[in-house]
Each structure stands twice: as C-alpha cells, then as structure tokens.
C-alpha cells in the first residue's frame, strides 16, 4: 500500500471540490484516503496501522478506530494483530509452502523432516516463519493476504505453480523440485549420482537384470507427465550399458500398498526372466515390495535384492532391513535455510540462479548381497523386452 503525505481534515469533513474523484474511487472500492477521512487521521497513519507498523506513536483509541472504520467500509478484512515492538516489526517473514500431490502420500514424513530442519534454522537466523497450509490455491490466497519477504516451496511443484509463486516478486527457493530451467534457485537430492551408485553396486554383485519402482504422476490441470528423475537417470544409465529392459520398469504411487501391488505384478509377468534386483524410489515402496517378495516365496537378497531411496526409519523396521540411499534431511533443511538467508540478504553468491545438489550415502543392510556373500553369476537379458505400459495403482 502506498502512503500519501497529505492529511485529511481532522474533523472528517469532505472537501466539496473532491466529491467527484471520491465517488469514482468508492465505485472501485474504498481507498486509504477514504478510510483516513472517515477515521479523521492521515493516510500515512492508516497505512502504517493496517500493516501493523508500531514504529510511529498511535494511541490505542486511534488504532481501534482505524481498524473499525476499515472493517466497516470493507477496505480489507483485517484482524487486529498483537502489538509488536519496533524490533519485532523489523523481523523479516519467510513463508514455507508445502505441496505434495496425492501420488506422493508416502512422502509426507520425508518432507516433514526437511521442513522442520528448515524452519528451525530460519528461526535461529532471526526470521519469523509462517507456515502456509491448504491446497495450492488456498496457499496463494494466504500469501496475498499475508505477504512475506521470501518464500520457501517444499515438495513437488509444476512449472505453472512456480511461475505463480514468482509473481510475488520476492526471493523464492524451491526445495526438492528442480526449478533451475526456470532460473529459480533450488535444492534437490542428487538423483543422478544416487541412481548410478545403486546400479553400480548391483552390477558389481553380478546382478545385471535390474528393475525399477518409481512414480507415475500426471498433473491433471497441465496434462504434463511428471518427469521422475529416477526413471530418467535409470533409463540413461542402463541404456548406455545395453541393460535397459522397458518391461522391468513399474510405476505407481509412493505408498507401501503401491509397492506391494507393483512387485506382485512384476513377479507374475516375469516368472522366467525375473529381475535380480530392484531400485525403489522411496522407502515406502520398498517396504511393500519386500512383503510381496516374502509372500511369493522369493528369497531376499539371494534371488531378488532391493535398494530404496530416502533412508527413513521405516527401512530398518522390516526384515531383512532395507539397504538405502540415505539422504540427510536435517542437513538438507539447514543448508536450504542458509541459502534462503543469502537470498534475503542479497548475497552476491546466490544472485544468479543456483542449484544445490545433496548427495546420498549407500547404507548396505540385509536386502542386498553384501561382501560376505559371493557375487552372483550374471544372467542374460530377456530375448525380447516386454512392452512398457503405464500402470495405474
């Protein structure tokens, strides 16, 4: 809102000569000048009170009158906020917006770990953190009603949604979604290195027939298929080595139920050419896949090995424990906060669009053949690769 230096008459009377402009303004909705005249104060006072700026001295009676007049005139629906000190009014606010599509239901705790570390670090850096909840439309509405000094977008966002957030013209950091193509700073796991690390390990143990369980998410409004980084890098790596079999790729929701159904289907469809190992793009999918293998009487890890991505506690609550590509979510959240701080303080190192990659650690447990076990003999690939079909789970 813009403040005007001129003050209206203290008695609230209107200037007859200004009747026509006032009526035009009211036709478009009340302005700060209208509220100021009705309240008998200056437009500058109205602007600063409605923005909770206590740096200027205003009596409680005047403050109450401004809020009452603004509400009565419908200038904006404002609830009176608790009085803040001058120091508090200068604290910058960073809005944390989280969005996970339905297919990512199993990612809620994973995103939670990143978000909590982010918020805690931001608060230690002296920022006020405003958590924005609801669907994306509601979140945008909250940002309009309560503008922030910067926005941290945690989760999976479409290019169109990122463009909507950029319209607020404040520092924007995407955490988990790669937005470097949109020249928007982002922090993501290093999916490419993670995938190659897992596949290198499988192959080193003689497991060359490798399958993948990953997402199959389509954004309904934009009709754009989510470009799962696991599938992209998996296909590239395996194709370069002549090992890619489209029929070994299964896509569905990131849930244990989805992982169970996909693995059951894989075992039925590949009785004679069963993959020796599977990479799962989330721990939840790996838990379901492990259960399916148990029920079908397949030995893990000797007949089929599993490596999952994330490394949450659930991976160690099953038998055998799952080998994981473990991402340090606490470090990722804290690093995101430091990057956000640099953006807010206009640090030159983050002025240009930057993409911070967070690596993973391969933690070997019971779901993979370990060094105490002899490597398996490499098995030939199927003579005819089965046609890849989208699988809705």
Short mmCIF file of C-alpha atoms in Angstrom, two decimals:
data_model
loop_
_atom_site.label_atom_id
_atom_site.label_comp_id
_atom_site.label_asym_id
_atom_site.label_seq_id
_atom_site.Cartn_x
_atom_site.Cartn_y
_atom_site.Cartn_z
CA UNK A 1 0.00 0.00 0.00
CA UNK A 2 1.14 3.50 -0.80
CA UNK A 3 1.17 6.25 1.82
CA UNK A 4 0.26 9.82 0.88
CA UNK A 5 1.94 12.78 2.61
CA UNK A 6 -1.16 14.97 2.72
CA UNK A 7 -3.52 14.69 5.67
CA UNK A 8 -7.31 14.93 5.61
CA UNK A 9 -9.18 17.47 7.85
CA UNK A 10 -9.17 16.24 11.43
CA UNK A 11 -12.94 16.70 11.75
CA UNK A 12 -13.55 14.14 8.99
CA UNK A 13 -15.45 16.60 6.73
CA UNK A 14 -15.03 16.17 2.98
CA UNK A 15 -13.87 18.80 0.54
CA UNK A 16 -16.85 19.57 -1.78
CA UNK A 17 -14.46 20.02 -4.68
CA UNK A 18 -13.20 16.46 -4.26
CA UNK A 19 -16.65 14.85 -4.36
CA UNK A 20 -16.41 13.57 -7.91
CA UNK A 21 -12.97 11.92 -7.55
CA UNK A 22 -14.05 10.41 -4.21
CA UNK A 23 -17.18 8.92 -5.74
CA UNK A 24 -15.11 7.42 -8.54
CA UNK A 25 -12.71 5.88 -6.04
CA UNK A 26 -15.55 4.45 -3.97
CA UNK A 27 -17.06 2.89 -7.08
CA UNK A 28 -13.84 0.88 -7.36
CA UNK A 29 -13.69 0.17 -3.63
CA UNK A 30 -12.59 2.26 -0.63
CA UNK A 31 -9.03 3.54 -0.62
CA UNK A 32 -6.63 4.50 2.16
CA UNK A 33 -7.74 8.13 1.71
CA UNK A 34 -11.37 7.12 2.24
CA UNK A 35 -10.54 5.26 5.45
CA UNK A 36 -8.35 8.16 6.62
CA UNK A 37 -11.13 10.71 6.10
CA UNK A 38 -13.70 8.58 7.90
CA UNK A 39 -11.32 7.93 10.79
CA UNK A 40 -10.08 11.52 10.98
CA UNK A 41 -6.41 10.65 10.53
CA UNK A 42 -3.79 10.87 7.81
CA UNK A 43 -3.50 8.26 5.02
CA UNK A 44 0.04 7.55 6.25
CA UNK A 45 -1.33 6.65 9.68
CA UNK A 46 -3.92 4.30 8.16
CA UNK A 47 -1.30 2.55 6.02
CA UNK A 48 1.08 2.00 8.90
CA UNK A 49 -1.59 0.84 11.35
CA UNK A 50 -3.12 -1.64 8.89
CA UNK A 51 0.38 -3.00 8.24
CA UNK A 52 0.99 -3.39 11.99
CA UNK A 53 3.81 -0.85 11.94
CA UNK A 54 4.26 0.37 15.51
CA UNK A 55 7.31 2.49 14.77
CA UNK A 56 5.11 5.60 14.92
CA UNK A 57 3.24 6.57 18.06
CA UNK A 58 -0.51 6.00 17.73
CA UNK A 59 -2.92 5.83 20.67
CA UNK A 60 -4.91 2.66 21.27
CA UNK A 61 -8.12 4.62 20.71
CA UNK A 62 -6.96 5.82 17.28
CA UNK A 63 -5.72 2.37 16.34
CA UNK A 64 -9.08 0.85 17.29
CA UNK A 65 -10.93 3.49 15.27
CA UNK A 66 -8.85 2.85 12.15
CA UNK A 67 -9.45 -0.90 12.29
CA UNK A 68 -13.18 -0.39 12.93
CA UNK A 69 -13.60 2.08 10.04
CA UNK A 70 -11.57 -0.08 7.64
CA UNK A 71 -13.67 -3.11 8.52
CA UNK A 72 -16.96 -1.22 8.23
CA UNK A 73 -16.02 0.22 4.84
CA UNK A 74 -14.79 -3.15 3.59
CA UNK A 75 -11.32 -1.84 2.77
CA UNK A 76 -9.84 -5.18 3.78
CA UNK A 77 -10.73 -7.90 6.24
CA UNK A 78 -8.17 -7.20 8.90
CA UNK A 79 -7.91 -8.80 12.25
CA UNK A 80 -6.09 -6.84 14.86
CA UNK A 81 -2.69 -8.35 15.49
CA UNK A 82 -0.99 -8.21 18.88
CA UNK A 83 1.12 -5.10 19.35
CA UNK A 84 4.74 -5.65 18.43
CA UNK A 85 7.87 -3.85 19.44
CA UNK A 86 9.84 -1.82 16.93
CA UNK A 87 12.44 -4.58 16.75
CA UNK A 88 9.78 -7.23 16.08
CA UNK A 89 8.23 -5.17 13.29
CA UNK A 90 11.58 -5.19 11.50
CA UNK A 91 11.92 -9.01 11.55
CA UNK A 92 11.54 -10.48 8.07
CA UNK A 93 9.00 -13.21 7.44
CA UNK A 94 9.69 -16.28 5.33
CA UNK A 95 6.64 -18.24 4.19
CA UNK A 96 7.10 -22.01 3.98
CA UNK A 97 4.73 -23.51 1.42
CA UNK A 98 4.49 -27.31 1.22
CA UNK A 99 2.80 -29.21 -1.60
CA UNK A 100 2.72 -32.94 -2.20
CA UNK A 101 0.38 -34.36 -4.87
CA UNK A 102 -1.77 -37.40 -3.95
CA UNK A 103 0.70 -39.79 -5.58
CA UNK A 104 3.31 -38.64 -3.05
CA UNK A 105 1.25 -39.51 0.03
CA UNK A 106 4.04 -41.70 1.34
CA UNK A 107 6.43 -38.74 1.21
CA UNK A 108 4.72 -36.74 3.95
CA UNK A 109 7.14 -37.68 6.73
CA UNK A 110 10.14 -37.33 4.43
CA UNK A 111 9.06 -33.77 3.53
CA UNK A 112 8.30 -33.11 7.20
CA UNK A 113 11.90 -33.87 8.24
CA UNK A 114 13.24 -31.41 5.66
CA UNK A 115 10.71 -28.73 6.54
CA UNK A 116 11.28 -28.88 10.31
CA UNK A 117 15.06 -28.57 9.88
CA UNK A 118 14.50 -25.65 7.51
CA UNK A 119 12.13 -23.83 9.86
CA UNK A 120 14.26 -24.37 12.97
CA UNK A 121 17.35 -23.00 11.24
CA UNK A 122 15.46 -19.98 9.86
CA UNK A 123 14.21 -19.13 13.34
CA UNK A 124 17.75 -19.38 14.72
CA UNK A 125 18.82 -16.96 11.99
CA UNK A 126 16.26 -14.48 13.33
CA UNK A 127 13.43 -14.88 10.83
CA UNK A 128 9.73 -15.18 11.50
CA UNK A 129 8.49 -18.39 9.85
CA UNK A 130 4.92 -18.51 8.52
CA UNK A 131 3.76 -22.00 7.56
CA UNK A 132 1.23 -21.87 4.72
CA UNK A 133 -1.22 -24.80 4.60
CA UNK A 134 -4.03 -25.94 2.31
CA UNK A 135 -4.24 -26.72 -1.38
CA UNK A 136 -2.16 -24.62 -3.75
CA UNK A 137 -4.96 -22.16 -4.49
CA UNK A 138 -5.56 -21.58 -0.78
CA UNK A 139 -1.83 -21.18 -0.19
CA UNK A 140 -1.61 -18.48 -2.86
CA UNK A 141 -4.58 -16.73 -1.27
CA UNK A 142 -2.86 -16.72 2.12
CA UNK A 143 0.28 -15.24 0.55
CA UNK A 144 -1.83 -12.47 -0.98
CA UNK A 145 -3.49 -11.69 2.37
CA UNK A 146 -0.25 -12.00 4.34
CA UNK A 147 2.71 -11.01 2.13
CA UNK A 148 6.09 -12.47 3.08
CA UNK A 149 9.63 -11.25 2.49
CA UNK A 150 10.63 -14.59 0.91
CA UNK A 151 9.07 -17.95 0.04
CA UNK A 152 10.41 -21.48 0.53
CA UNK A 153 8.50 -24.02 -1.59
CA UNK A 154 8.93 -27.53 -0.17
CA UNK A 155 7.73 -30.51 -2.22
CA UNK A 156 6.60 -31.13 -5.79
CA UNK A 157 5.51 -28.13 -7.85
CA UNK A 158 4.63 -27.80 -11.53
CA UNK A 159 6.31 -25.09 -13.66
CA UNK A 160 3.00 -23.20 -13.69
CA UNK A 161 2.81 -23.23 -9.89
CA UNK A 162 6.39 -21.99 -9.58
CA UNK A 163 5.52 -19.18 -12.01
CA UNK A 164 2.58 -18.26 -9.77
CA UNK A 165 4.85 -18.04 -6.72
CA UNK A 166 7.36 -15.91 -8.62
CA UNK A 167 4.67 -13.30 -9.24
CA UNK A 168 5.05 -12.22 -5.61
CA UNK A 169 8.42 -10.73 -6.64
CA UNK A 170 10.31 -11.83 -3.54
CA UNK A 171 13.13 -14.36 -3.11
CA UNK A 172 11.84 -17.85 -3.93
CA UNK A 173 13.63 -21.12 -3.15
CA UNK A 174 12.35 -24.49 -4.35
CA UNK A 175 13.29 -27.46 -2.16
CA UNK A 176 13.04 -30.92 -3.80
CA UNK A 177 11.69 -29.76 -7.19
CA UNK A 178 14.35 -28.88 -9.76
CA UNK A 179 13.50 -25.38 -10.99
CA UNK A 180 16.87 -24.46 -12.50
CA UNK A 181 15.34 -24.42 -16.01
CA UNK A 182 13.08 -21.59 -14.77
CA UNK A 183 16.09 -19.70 -13.39
CA UNK A 184 14.78 -20.21 -9.86
CA UNK A 185 17.12 -21.25 -7.04
CA UNK A 186 16.56 -24.82 -5.86
CA UNK A 187 17.89 -27.50 -3.53
CA UNK A 188 17.37 -31.12 -4.59
CA UNK A 189 18.75 -34.57 -3.88
CA UNK A 190 21.44 -35.68 -6.31
CA UNK A 191 19.23 -38.24 -8.04
CA UNK A 192 21.67 -38.97 -10.85
CA UNK A 193 24.58 -39.93 -8.59
CA UNK A 194 22.25 -41.84 -6.27
CA UNK A 195 20.84 -43.94 -9.10
CA UNK A 196 24.27 -44.70 -10.57
CA UNK A 197 25.63 -45.63 -7.11
CA UNK A 198 22.88 -48.19 -6.57
CA UNK A 199 23.15 -49.64 -10.09
CA UNK A 200 26.94 -49.83 -9.86
CA UNK A 201 26.59 -51.86 -6.68
CA UNK A 202 24.04 -54.27 -8.15
CA UNK A 203 26.22 -54.85 -11.21
CA UNK A 204 29.32 -55.37 -9.04
CA UNK A 205 27.47 -58.28 -7.42
CA UNK A 206 26.68 -59.83 -10.79
CA UNK A 207 23.08 -58.53 -10.85
CA UNK A 208 22.57 -57.16 -14.36
CA UNK A 209 18.83 -57.76 -14.72
CA UNK A 210 17.62 -54.76 -12.74
CA UNK A 211 14.11 -53.36 -12.33
CA UNK A 212 12.77 -50.03 -11.11
CA UNK A 213 9.78 -49.00 -8.99
CA UNK A 214 9.12 -45.28 -9.45
CA UNK A 215 6.32 -42.72 -9.67
CA UNK A 216 3.68 -42.39 -12.35
CA UNK A 217 2.22 -38.99 -11.62
CA UNK A 218 0.32 -36.85 -14.11
CA UNK A 219 -0.61 -33.27 -13.31
CA UNK A 220 -4.28 -33.19 -14.31
CA UNK A 221 -4.56 -29.46 -14.98
CA UNK A 222 -1.45 -29.06 -17.09
CA UNK A 223 -1.70 -32.59 -18.56
CA UNK A 224 2.05 -32.92 -18.10
CA UNK A 225 3.56 -36.23 -17.01
CA UNK A 226 5.86 -35.69 -14.04
CA UNK A 227 9.41 -36.31 -15.16
CA UNK A 228 10.53 -38.76 -12.49
CA UNK A 229 14.30 -38.24 -12.13
CA UNK A 230 14.78 -41.89 -11.13
CA UNK A 231 13.31 -43.14 -14.39
CA UNK A 232 15.25 -40.59 -16.44
CA UNK A 233 18.65 -41.49 -14.98
CA UNK A 234 17.84 -45.21 -14.71
CA UNK A 235 16.93 -45.38 -18.39
CA UNK A 236 20.07 -43.45 -19.42
CA UNK A 237 22.46 -45.49 -17.25
CA UNK A 238 21.07 -48.88 -18.24
CA UNK A 239 20.74 -47.98 -21.91
CA UNK A 240 24.37 -46.89 -22.07
CA UNK A 241 25.34 -50.38 -20.88
CA UNK A 242 22.86 -52.25 -23.04
CA UNK A 243 20.95 -53.41 -19.95
CA UNK A 244 17.72 -51.41 -20.13
CA UNK A 245 14.56 -53.53 -20.30
CA UNK A 246 11.38 -51.40 -20.51
CA UNK A 247 9.31 -54.25 -19.07
CA UNK A 248 11.31 -54.09 -15.83
CA UNK A 249 10.03 -50.58 -15.09
CA UNK A 250 6.91 -50.31 -12.91
CA UNK A 251 5.31 -47.03 -11.96
CA UNK A 252 2.77 -46.12 -9.30
CA UNK A 253 2.10 -44.15 -6.13
CA UNK A 254 4.71 -43.70 -3.42
CA UNK A 255 3.00 -45.92 -0.88
CA UNK A 256 3.64 -49.36 0.60
CA UNK A 257 0.42 -50.63 -0.98
CA UNK A 258 1.57 -49.47 -4.40
CA UNK A 259 4.99 -51.08 -3.96
CA UNK A 260 3.30 -54.35 -2.95
CA UNK A 261 1.00 -54.41 -5.98
CA UNK A 262 3.74 -53.45 -8.43
CA UNK A 263 6.11 -56.16 -7.16
CA UNK A 264 3.39 -58.80 -7.23
CA UNK A 265 2.69 -57.89 -10.83
CA UNK A 266 6.39 -57.93 -11.71
CA UNK A 267 6.82 -61.43 -10.29
CA UNK A 268 3.79 -62.71 -12.23
CA UNK A 269 4.86 -61.12 -15.51
CA UNK A 270 8.49 -62.26 -15.24
CA UNK A 271 8.33 -65.84 -13.99
CA UNK A 272 11.02 -66.95 -16.46
CA UNK A 273 13.12 -63.79 -16.68
CA UNK A 274 12.78 -62.32 -13.20
CA UNK A 275 14.90 -59.23 -12.39
CA UNK A 276 17.67 -59.98 -9.94
CA UNK A 277 17.38 -56.61 -8.22
CA UNK A 278 15.07 -53.61 -7.92
CA UNK A 279 15.77 -49.96 -7.17
CA UNK A 280 12.80 -48.31 -5.38
CA UNK A 281 12.44 -44.53 -5.44
CA UNK A 282 11.11 -44.41 -1.86
CA UNK A 283 11.33 -46.45 1.33
CA UNK A 284 7.55 -46.90 1.44
CA UNK A 285 7.51 -48.60 -1.96
CA UNK A 286 10.40 -50.83 -0.86
CA UNK A 287 8.51 -51.97 2.26
CA UNK A 288 5.53 -53.05 0.16
CA UNK A 289 7.78 -54.71 -2.43
CA UNK A 290 9.56 -56.69 0.29
CA UNK A 291 6.25 -58.00 1.62
CA UNK A 292 5.22 -59.11 -1.87
CA UNK A 293 8.50 -60.99 -2.33
CA UNK A 294 8.05 -62.74 1.04
CA UNK A 295 4.52 -63.84 0.13
CA UNK A 296 5.62 -65.27 -3.21
CA UNK A 297 8.39 -67.27 -1.54
CA UNK A 298 11.25 -65.37 -3.20
CA UNK A 299 14.43 -65.14 -1.15
CA UNK A 300 15.73 -61.63 -0.40
CA UNK A 301 18.53 -60.84 -1.20
CA UNK A 302 19.77 -64.01 -2.97
CA UNK A 303 17.01 -64.18 -5.57
CA UNK A 304 15.95 -60.54 -5.63
CA UNK A 305 17.83 -57.66 -3.96
CA UNK A 306 16.33 -54.28 -3.01
CA UNK A 307 17.77 -50.79 -2.55
CA UNK A 308 15.47 -47.91 -1.65
CA UNK A 309 15.88 -44.13 -1.66
CA UNK A 310 15.49 -41.88 1.43
CA UNK A 311 16.77 -43.87 4.41
CA UNK A 312 13.94 -43.11 6.83
CA UNK A 313 13.45 -45.19 9.99
CA UNK A 314 10.85 -47.41 8.34
CA UNK A 315 13.62 -49.04 6.27
CA UNK A 316 15.02 -50.61 9.43
CA UNK A 317 11.69 -51.76 10.82
CA UNK A 318 11.28 -54.69 8.40
CA UNK A 319 13.09 -57.99 7.90
CA UNK A 320 15.50 -58.09 6.33
CA UNK A 321 16.32 -54.43 6.86
CA UNK A 322 16.34 -52.46 3.62
CA UNK A 323 19.55 -51.19 2.07
CA UNK A 324 19.06 -47.48 1.40
CA UNK A 325 20.39 -44.47 -0.43
CA UNK A 326 20.18 -42.32 2.70
CA UNK A 327 19.58 -38.59 2.37
CA UNK A 328 20.50 -36.41 5.35
CA UNK A 329 17.22 -34.48 5.55
CA UNK A 330 18.36 -32.44 8.54
CA UNK A 331 21.45 -31.19 6.71
CA UNK A 332 19.40 -30.54 3.57
CA UNK A 333 16.88 -28.44 5.50
CA UNK A 334 19.60 -26.43 7.26
CA UNK A 335 21.51 -25.82 4.03
CA UNK A 336 18.29 -24.64 2.40
CA UNK A 337 17.83 -22.15 5.25
CA UNK A 338 21.35 -20.79 4.77
CA UNK A 339 20.74 -20.40 1.03
CA UNK A 340 17.45 -18.65 1.77
CA UNK A 341 19.28 -16.31 4.15
CA UNK A 342 21.76 -15.44 1.42
CA UNK A 343 18.91 -14.67 -0.98
CA UNK A 344 17.12 -12.43 1.52
CA UNK A 345 20.32 -10.53 2.37
CA UNK A 346 21.17 -10.19 -1.35
CA UNK A 347 24.42 -12.13 -1.06
CA UNK A 348 26.06 -12.00 -4.49
CA UNK A 349 26.91 -15.69 -4.37
CA UNK A 350 23.24 -16.56 -4.83
CA UNK A 351 22.13 -13.70 -7.06
CA UNK A 352 22.50 -15.85 -10.16
CA UNK A 353 20.22 -18.92 -10.33
CA UNK A 354 21.90 -21.77 -8.46
CA UNK A 355 21.11 -25.45 -7.97
CA UNK A 356 22.38 -27.07 -4.77
CA UNK A 357 22.63 -30.87 -5.01
CA UNK A 358 22.52 -33.03 -1.89
CA UNK A 359 24.19 -36.42 -2.13
CA UNK A 360 23.16 -39.69 -0.53
CA UNK A 361 25.05 -42.45 1.28
CA UNK A 362 24.57 -46.09 0.28
CA UNK A 363 23.90 -47.98 3.50
CA UNK A 364 24.02 -51.73 2.92
CA UNK A 365 21.76 -53.94 5.01
CA UNK A 366 20.04 -57.31 4.65
CA UNK A 367 18.14 -56.64 1.42
CA UNK A 368 21.30 -56.68 -0.72
CA UNK A 369 24.08 -59.18 -1.27
CA UNK A 370 26.95 -57.96 0.90
CA UNK A 371 30.69 -58.51 0.84
CA UNK A 372 30.39 -61.70 2.90
CA UNK A 373 28.37 -63.29 0.10
CA UNK A 374 29.84 -64.42 -3.22
CA UNK A 375 28.80 -62.40 -6.28
CA UNK A 376 26.08 -63.91 -8.42
CA UNK A 377 26.69 -65.13 -11.94
CA UNK A 378 25.46 -62.53 -14.41
CA UNK A 379 22.22 -63.62 -16.09
CA UNK A 380 21.32 -62.95 -19.73
CA UNK A 381 18.65 -60.39 -20.51
CA UNK A 382 15.29 -61.49 -21.91
CA UNK A 383 15.47 -62.17 -25.65
CA UNK A 384 12.51 -59.89 -26.26
CA UNK A 385 11.93 -56.95 -23.96
CA UNK A 386 8.33 -56.71 -22.88
CA UNK A 387 6.39 -53.68 -23.96
CA UNK A 388 6.30 -50.96 -21.32
CA UNK A 389 2.82 -49.94 -20.20
CA UNK A 390 1.71 -47.30 -17.74
CA UNK A 391 0.45 -48.94 -14.57
CA UNK A 392 -2.22 -47.17 -12.56
CA UNK A 393 -2.24 -48.14 -8.90
#
